[in-house]
Coordinates of C-alpha atoms and ligand atoms in Angstrom, one line a residue:
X1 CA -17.1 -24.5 -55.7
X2 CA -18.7 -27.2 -53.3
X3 CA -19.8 -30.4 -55.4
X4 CA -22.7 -30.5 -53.1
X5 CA -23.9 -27.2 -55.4
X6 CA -26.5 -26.9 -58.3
X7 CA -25.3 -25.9 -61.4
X8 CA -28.3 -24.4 -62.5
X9 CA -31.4 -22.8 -60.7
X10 CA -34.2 -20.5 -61.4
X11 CA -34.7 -16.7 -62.1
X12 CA -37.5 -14.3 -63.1
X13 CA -36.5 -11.5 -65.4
X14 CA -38.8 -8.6 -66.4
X15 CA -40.6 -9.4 -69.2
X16 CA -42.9 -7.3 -70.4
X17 CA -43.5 -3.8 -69.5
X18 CA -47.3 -3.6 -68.0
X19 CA -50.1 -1.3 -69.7
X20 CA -50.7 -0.4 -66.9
X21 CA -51.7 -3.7 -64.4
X22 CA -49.0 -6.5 -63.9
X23 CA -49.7 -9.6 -65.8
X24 CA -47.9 -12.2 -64.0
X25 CA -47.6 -14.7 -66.8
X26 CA -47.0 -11.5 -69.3
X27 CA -44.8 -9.2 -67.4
X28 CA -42.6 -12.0 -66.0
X29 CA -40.8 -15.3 -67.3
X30 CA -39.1 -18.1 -65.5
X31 CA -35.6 -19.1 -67.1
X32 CA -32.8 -20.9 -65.9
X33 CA -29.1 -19.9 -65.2
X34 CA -26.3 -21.6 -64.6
X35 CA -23.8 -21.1 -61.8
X36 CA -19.8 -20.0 -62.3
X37 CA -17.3 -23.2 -61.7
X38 CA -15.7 -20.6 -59.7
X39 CA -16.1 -17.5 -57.6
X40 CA -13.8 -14.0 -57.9
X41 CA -12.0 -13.3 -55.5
X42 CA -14.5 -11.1 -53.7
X43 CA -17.5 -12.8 -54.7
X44 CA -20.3 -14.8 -52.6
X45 CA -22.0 -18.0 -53.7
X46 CA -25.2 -16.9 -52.1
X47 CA -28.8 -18.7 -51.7
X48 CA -32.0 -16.9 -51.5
X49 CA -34.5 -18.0 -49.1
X50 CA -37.3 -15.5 -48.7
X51 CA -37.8 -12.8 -51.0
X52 CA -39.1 -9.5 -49.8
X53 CA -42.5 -8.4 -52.4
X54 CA -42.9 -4.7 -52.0
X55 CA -44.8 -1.8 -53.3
X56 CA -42.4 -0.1 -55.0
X57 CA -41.5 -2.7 -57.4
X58 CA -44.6 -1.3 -60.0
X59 CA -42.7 1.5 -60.0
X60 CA -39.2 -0.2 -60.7
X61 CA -41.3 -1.3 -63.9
X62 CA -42.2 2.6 -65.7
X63 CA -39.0 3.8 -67.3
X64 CA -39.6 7.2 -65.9
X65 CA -37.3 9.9 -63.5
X66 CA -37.6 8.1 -60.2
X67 CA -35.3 7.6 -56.7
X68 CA -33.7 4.7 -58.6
X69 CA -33.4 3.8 -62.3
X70 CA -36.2 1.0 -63.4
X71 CA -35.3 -2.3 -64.1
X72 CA -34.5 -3.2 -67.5
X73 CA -36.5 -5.6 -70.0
X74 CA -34.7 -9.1 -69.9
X75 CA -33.4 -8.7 -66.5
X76 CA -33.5 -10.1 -63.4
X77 CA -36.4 -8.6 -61.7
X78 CA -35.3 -6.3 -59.2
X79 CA -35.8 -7.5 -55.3
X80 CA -34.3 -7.6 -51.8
X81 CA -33.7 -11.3 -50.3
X82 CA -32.2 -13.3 -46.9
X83 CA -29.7 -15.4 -48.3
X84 CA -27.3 -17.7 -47.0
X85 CA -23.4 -18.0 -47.8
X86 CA -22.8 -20.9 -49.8
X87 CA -19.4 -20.1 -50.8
X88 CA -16.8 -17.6 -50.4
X89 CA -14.4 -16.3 -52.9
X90 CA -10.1 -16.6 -52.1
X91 CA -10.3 -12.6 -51.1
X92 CA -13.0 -12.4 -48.5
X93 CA -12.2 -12.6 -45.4
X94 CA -13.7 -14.9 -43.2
X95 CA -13.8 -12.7 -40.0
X96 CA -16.7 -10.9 -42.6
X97 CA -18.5 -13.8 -44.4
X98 CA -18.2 -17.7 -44.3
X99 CA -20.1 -20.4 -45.1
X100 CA -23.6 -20.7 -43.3
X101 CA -23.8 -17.2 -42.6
X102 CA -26.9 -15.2 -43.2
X103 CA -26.8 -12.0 -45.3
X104 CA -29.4 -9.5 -46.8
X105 CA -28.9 -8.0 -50.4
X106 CA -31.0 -7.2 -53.4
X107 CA -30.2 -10.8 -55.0
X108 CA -33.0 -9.9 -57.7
X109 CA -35.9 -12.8 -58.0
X110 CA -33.4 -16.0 -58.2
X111 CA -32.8 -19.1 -56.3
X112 CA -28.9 -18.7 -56.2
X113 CA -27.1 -15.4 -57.0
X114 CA -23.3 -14.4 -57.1
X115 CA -23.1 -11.3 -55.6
X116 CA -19.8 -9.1 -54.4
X117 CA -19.3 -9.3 -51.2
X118 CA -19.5 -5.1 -50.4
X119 CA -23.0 -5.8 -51.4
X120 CA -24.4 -8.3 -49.0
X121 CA -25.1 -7.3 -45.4
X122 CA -24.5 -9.6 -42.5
X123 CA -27.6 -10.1 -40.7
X124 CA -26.6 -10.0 -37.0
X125 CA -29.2 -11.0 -35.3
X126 CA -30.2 -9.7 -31.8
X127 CA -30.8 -12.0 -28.3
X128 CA -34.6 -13.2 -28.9
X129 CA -34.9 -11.9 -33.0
X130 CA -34.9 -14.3 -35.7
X131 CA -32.9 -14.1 -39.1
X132 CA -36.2 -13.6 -40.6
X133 CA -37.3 -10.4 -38.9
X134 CA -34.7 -8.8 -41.1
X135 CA -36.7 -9.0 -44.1
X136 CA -40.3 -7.7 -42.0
X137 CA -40.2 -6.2 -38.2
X138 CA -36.6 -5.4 -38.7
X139 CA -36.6 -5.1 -42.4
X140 CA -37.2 -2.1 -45.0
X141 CA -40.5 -1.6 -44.4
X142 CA -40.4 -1.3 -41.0
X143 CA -37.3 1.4 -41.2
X144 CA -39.0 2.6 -43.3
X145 CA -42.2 3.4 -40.6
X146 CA -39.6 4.2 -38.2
X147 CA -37.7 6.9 -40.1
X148 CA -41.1 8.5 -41.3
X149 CA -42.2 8.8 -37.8
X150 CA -38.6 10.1 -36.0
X151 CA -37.4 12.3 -39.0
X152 CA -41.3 13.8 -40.0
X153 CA -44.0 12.6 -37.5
X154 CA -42.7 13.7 -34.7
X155 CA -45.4 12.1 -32.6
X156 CA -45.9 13.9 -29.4
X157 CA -48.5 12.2 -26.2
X158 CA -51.8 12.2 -26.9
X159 CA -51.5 13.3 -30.3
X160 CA -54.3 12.0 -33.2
X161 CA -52.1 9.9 -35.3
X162 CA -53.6 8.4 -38.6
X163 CA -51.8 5.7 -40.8
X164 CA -53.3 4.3 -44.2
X165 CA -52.2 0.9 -45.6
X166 CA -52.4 0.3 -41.6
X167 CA -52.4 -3.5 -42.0
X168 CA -49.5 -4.0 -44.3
X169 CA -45.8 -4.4 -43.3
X170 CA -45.1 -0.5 -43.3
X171 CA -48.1 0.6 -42.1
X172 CA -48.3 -2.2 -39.1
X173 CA -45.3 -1.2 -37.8
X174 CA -45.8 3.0 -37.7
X175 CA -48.6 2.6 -36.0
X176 CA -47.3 0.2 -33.4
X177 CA -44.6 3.0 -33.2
X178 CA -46.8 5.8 -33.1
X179 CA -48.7 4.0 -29.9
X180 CA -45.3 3.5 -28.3
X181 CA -44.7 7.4 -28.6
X182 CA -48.1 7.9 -27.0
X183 CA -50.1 8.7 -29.5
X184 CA -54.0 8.0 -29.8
X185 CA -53.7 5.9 -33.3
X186 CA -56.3 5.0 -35.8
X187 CA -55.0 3.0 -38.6
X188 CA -57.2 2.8 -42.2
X189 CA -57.6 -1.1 -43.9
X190 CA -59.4 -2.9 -46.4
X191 CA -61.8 -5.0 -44.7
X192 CA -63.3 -5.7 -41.0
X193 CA -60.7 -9.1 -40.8
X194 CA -57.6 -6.2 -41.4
X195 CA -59.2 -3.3 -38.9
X196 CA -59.8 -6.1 -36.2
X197 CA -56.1 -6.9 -36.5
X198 CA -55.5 -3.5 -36.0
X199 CA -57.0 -3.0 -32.8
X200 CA -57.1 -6.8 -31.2
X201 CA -53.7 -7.7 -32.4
X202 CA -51.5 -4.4 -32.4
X203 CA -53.4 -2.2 -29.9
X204 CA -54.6 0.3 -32.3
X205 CA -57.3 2.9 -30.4
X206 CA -59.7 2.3 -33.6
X207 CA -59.8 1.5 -37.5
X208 CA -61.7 2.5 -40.1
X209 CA -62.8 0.5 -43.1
X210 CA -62.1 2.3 -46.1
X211 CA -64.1 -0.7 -48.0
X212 CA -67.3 0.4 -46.2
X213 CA -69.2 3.2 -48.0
X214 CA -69.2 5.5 -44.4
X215 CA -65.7 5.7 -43.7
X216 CA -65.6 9.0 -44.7
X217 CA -68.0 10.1 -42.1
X218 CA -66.6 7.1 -39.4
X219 CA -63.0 8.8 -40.0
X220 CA -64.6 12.2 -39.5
X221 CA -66.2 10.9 -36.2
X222 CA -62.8 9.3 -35.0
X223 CA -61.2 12.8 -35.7
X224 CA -63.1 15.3 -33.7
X225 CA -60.1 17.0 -32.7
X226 CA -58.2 16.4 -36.6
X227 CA -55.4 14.8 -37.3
X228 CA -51.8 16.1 -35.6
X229 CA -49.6 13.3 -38.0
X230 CA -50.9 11.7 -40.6
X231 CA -48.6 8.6 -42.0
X232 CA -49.6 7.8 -45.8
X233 CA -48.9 4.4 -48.0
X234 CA -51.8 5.0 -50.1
X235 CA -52.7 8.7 -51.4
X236 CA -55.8 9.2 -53.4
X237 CA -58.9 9.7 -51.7
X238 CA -57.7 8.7 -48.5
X239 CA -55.4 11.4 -48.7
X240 CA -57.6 13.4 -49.6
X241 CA -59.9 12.6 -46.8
X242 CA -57.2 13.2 -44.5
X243 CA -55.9 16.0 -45.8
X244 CA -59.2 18.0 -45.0
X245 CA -59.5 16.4 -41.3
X246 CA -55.8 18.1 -40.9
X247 CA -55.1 19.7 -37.3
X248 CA -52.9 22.7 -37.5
X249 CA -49.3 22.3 -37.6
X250 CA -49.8 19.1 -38.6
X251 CA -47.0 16.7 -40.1
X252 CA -47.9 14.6 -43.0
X253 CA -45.5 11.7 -43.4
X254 CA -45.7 11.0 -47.6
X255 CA -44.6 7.2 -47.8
X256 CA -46.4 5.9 -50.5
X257 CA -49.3 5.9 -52.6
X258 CA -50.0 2.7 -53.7
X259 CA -53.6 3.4 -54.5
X260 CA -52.0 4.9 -57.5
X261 CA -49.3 3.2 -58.7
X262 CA -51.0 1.2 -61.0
X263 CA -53.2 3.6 -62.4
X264 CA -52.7 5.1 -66.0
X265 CA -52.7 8.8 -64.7
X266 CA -52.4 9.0 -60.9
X267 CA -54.3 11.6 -59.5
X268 CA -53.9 14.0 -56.5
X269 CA -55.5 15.2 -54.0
X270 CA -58.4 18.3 -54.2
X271 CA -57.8 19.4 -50.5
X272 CA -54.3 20.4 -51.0
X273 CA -55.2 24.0 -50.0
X274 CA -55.5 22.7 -46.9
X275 CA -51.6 22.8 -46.5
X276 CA -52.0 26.3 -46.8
X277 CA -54.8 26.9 -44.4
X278 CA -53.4 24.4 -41.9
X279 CA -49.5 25.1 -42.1
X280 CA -49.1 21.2 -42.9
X281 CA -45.8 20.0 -43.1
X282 CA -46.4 17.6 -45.9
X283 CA -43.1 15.9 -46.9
X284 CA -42.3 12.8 -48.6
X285 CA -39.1 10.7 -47.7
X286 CA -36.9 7.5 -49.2
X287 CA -35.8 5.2 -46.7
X288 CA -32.3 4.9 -48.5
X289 CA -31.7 8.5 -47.3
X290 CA -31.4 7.2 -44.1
X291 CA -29.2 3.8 -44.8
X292 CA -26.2 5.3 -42.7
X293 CA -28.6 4.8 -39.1
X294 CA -29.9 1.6 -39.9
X295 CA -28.2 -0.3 -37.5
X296 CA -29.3 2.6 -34.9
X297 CA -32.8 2.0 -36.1
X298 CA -32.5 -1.8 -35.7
X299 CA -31.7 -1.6 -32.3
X300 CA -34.6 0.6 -31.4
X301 CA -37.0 -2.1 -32.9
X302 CA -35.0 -4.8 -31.6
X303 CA -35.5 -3.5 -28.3
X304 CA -39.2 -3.0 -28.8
X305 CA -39.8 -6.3 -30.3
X306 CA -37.9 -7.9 -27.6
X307 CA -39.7 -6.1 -24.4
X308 CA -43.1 -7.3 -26.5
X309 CA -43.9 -3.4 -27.6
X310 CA -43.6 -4.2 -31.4
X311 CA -45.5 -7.3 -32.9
X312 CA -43.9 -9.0 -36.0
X313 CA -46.6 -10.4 -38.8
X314 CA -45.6 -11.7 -42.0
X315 CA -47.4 -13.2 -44.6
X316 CA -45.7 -15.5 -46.4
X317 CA -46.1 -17.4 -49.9
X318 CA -44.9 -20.5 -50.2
X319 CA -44.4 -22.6 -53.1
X320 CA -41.3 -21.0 -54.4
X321 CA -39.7 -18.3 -56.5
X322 CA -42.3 -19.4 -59.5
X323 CA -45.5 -17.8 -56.9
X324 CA -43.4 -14.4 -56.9
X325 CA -45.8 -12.4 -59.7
X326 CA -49.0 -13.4 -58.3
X327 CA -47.9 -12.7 -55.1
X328 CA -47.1 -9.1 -56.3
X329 CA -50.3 -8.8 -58.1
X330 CA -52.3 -9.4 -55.0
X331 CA -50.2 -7.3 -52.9
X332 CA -51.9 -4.5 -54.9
X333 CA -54.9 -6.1 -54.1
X334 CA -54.3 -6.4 -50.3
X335 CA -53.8 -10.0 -50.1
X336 CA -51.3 -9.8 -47.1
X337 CA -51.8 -8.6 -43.4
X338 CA -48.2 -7.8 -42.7
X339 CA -44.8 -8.1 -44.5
X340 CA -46.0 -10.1 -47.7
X341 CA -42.3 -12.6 -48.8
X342 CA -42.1 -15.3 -50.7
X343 CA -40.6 -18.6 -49.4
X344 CA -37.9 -19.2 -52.5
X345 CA -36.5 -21.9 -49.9
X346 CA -37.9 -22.8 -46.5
X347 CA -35.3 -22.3 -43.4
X348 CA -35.2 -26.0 -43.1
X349 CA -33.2 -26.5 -45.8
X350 CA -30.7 -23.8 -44.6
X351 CA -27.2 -25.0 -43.9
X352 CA -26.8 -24.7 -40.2
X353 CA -25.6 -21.4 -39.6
X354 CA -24.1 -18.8 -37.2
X355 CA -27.5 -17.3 -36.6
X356 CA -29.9 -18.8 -34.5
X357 CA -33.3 -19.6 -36.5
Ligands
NAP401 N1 -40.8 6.0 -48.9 C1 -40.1 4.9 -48.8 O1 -38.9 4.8 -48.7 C2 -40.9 3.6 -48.8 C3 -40.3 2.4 -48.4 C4 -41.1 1.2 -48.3 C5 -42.5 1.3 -48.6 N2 -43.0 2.5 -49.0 C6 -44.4 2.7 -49.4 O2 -45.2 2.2 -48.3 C7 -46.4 1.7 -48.8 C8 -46.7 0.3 -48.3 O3 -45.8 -0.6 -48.9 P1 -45.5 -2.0 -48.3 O4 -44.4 -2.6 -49.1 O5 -45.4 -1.9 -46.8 O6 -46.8 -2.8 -48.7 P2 -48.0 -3.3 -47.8 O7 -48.6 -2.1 -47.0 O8 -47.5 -4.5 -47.0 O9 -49.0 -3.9 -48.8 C9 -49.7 -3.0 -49.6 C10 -51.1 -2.7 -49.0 O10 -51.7 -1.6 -49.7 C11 -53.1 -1.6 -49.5 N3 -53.7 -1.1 -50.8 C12 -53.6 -1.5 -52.0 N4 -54.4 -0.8 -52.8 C13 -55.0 0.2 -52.1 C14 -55.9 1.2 -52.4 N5 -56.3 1.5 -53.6 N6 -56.2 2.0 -51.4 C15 -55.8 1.8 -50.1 N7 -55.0 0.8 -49.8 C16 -54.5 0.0 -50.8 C17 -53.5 -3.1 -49.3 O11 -54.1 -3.2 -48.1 P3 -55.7 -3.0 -47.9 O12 -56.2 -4.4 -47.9 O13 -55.8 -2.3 -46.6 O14 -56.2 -2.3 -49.1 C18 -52.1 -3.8 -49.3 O15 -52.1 -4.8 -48.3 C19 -46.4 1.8 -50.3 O16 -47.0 3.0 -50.8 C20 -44.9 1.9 -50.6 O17 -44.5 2.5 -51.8 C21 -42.2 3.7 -49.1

């Protein structure tokens, strides 16, 4: 491999399982690895640059039946990265990957990774997108809102449309694509600085403040004609809340429910008769079920971002891979407005590369 190389770099493994919160220094270490002298033949020499933080990974952490097995103690800690090509191995071809180009794969927390080259994904990125939007507007998260709202939502003109976790990278983005569709959407955030986002930045019709002690009775007002799709992150109360504000025939997209992941016993919701009453079509979804359109998806959202529809926000950490488990702790905690990544290495000190950046 290239002298110009490091022969050892940083990782985070799992540490520690967490009973129950995520104690960065506890949960996580920081060890050092050292890199092959040489590649397989169909290996890539790979270096992460942002690192996606996302809800999910509490989960990843509870050894329990889930969509994908947890990550084992002592391992790398699970995650999704943009990465450059370093180096290639003798077998790839370079029609698929060379050196500079920019791929997206679940690296794990590291600096440098060797991965095989069926499991990185060129990034290819459209007229007036950046590499970067792959990890947030274009990313997971954001299929994520888009395959929640085609494949459940179902957002027709005019329709009441409610999202939870509105601020955050999934959230942003379904409720950017539920306005698109025509809908009237409210979104639901911590905090006035969040629900002022929502409406000044991303042309939401209103917010609620689920911080403030009202917003039962403000999501009630907001809702005189209930909610036709309701798009949940969080579960909990505000499902709850939601649940008896429910139109009927309603669809309720089940995304997340992050106000419980870190609880000891997650609890659910009391108004679940309501389903009943209303005929709700309450169904949750994985993203991965729908890995085979991505590319479709992508070019919806490309198109969007492009014609100014769909606004990207990101909010990034910097200081390297070392900030990732406090970063992760206050994504619980709402730190971020928008897709929360860590800067493992800043694009400046990317090789140049086929992409534009
Ligand atoms: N089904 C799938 O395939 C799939 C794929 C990706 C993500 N998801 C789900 O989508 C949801 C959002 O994930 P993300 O990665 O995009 O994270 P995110 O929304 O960018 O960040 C998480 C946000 O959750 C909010 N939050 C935290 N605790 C809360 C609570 N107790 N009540 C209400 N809101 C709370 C915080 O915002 P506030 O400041 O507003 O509280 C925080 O910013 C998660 O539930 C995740 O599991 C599902």
């Amino acid at each position: 491999m290239s002298a110009q190389n490091p022969t050892s770099y940083k990782q985070i493994i799992y540490a520690e399982r967490p009973d129950p919160a995520i104690i960065p220094d506890k949960t996580f270490k920081v060890q050092t690895a050292s890199l092959p002298s040489s590649l397989r033949p169909n290996e890539l020499l790979v270096r992460a640059h942002y690192l996606s933080l996302d809800a999910a990974m509490r989960s990843w952490l509870t050894a329990k039946r889930s969509y994908i097995a947890p990550v084992e103690i002592n391992s790398v800690m699970r995650g999704y990265t943009i990465a450059q090509v370093l180096d290639t191995g003798a077998a790839v071809p370079r029609t698929k990957f060379k050196k500079g180009d920019w791929v997206t794969a679940t690296t794990g927390w590291t600096e440098y990774a060797v991965i095989q080259d069926k499991w990185a994904d060129k990034v290819d990125v459209p007229a007036g997108c950046t590499p970067l939007d792959f990890m947030s507007v274009l990313g997971m998260t954001a299929l994520t809102a888009y395959f929640g709202l085609e494949e459940i939502g179902n957002v027709q003109p005019g329709e009441t449309v409610v999202v939870s976790g509105a601020a955050g990278a999934t959230g942003s983005v379904a409720g950017q694509i539920a306005k698109i569709k025509g809908g009237r959407v409210i979104g639901i955030a911590g905090g006035k600085d969040k629900c002022d986002f929502l409406t000044s930045s991303l042309g939401f019709d209103a917010a609620v403040d689920y911080k403030d002690p009202n917003w039962r009775q403000r999501l009630r007002e907001l809702t005189p004609k209930y909610i036709d799709v309701y798009f949940d992150n969080v579960g909990g109360d505000i499902l709850d809340a939601c649940l008896a504000r429910a139109a009927k025939d309603s669809r309720f997209v089940i995304c997340g429910a992050i106000s419980q992941y870190n609880a000891a016993t997650p609890k659910g919701p009391a108004n679940i008769l309501n389903v009943i009453s209303q005929r709700i079509t309450l169904k949750g979804f994985i993203v991965m079920d729908y890995a085979d359109r991505y590319d479709e998806a992508r070019k919806v959202l490309a198109k969007w971002l492009t014609e100014g529809k769909l606004q990207r926000k990101e909010h990034i950490v910097t200081g390297g891979l070392e900030k990732a488990p406090a970063a992760l702790v206050d994504l619980y905690a709402g730190g971020n407005t928008g897709k929360m990544l860590v800067e493992i290495a800043p694009l400046s000190e990317a090789l140049p590369g086929n992409a534009k950046l």
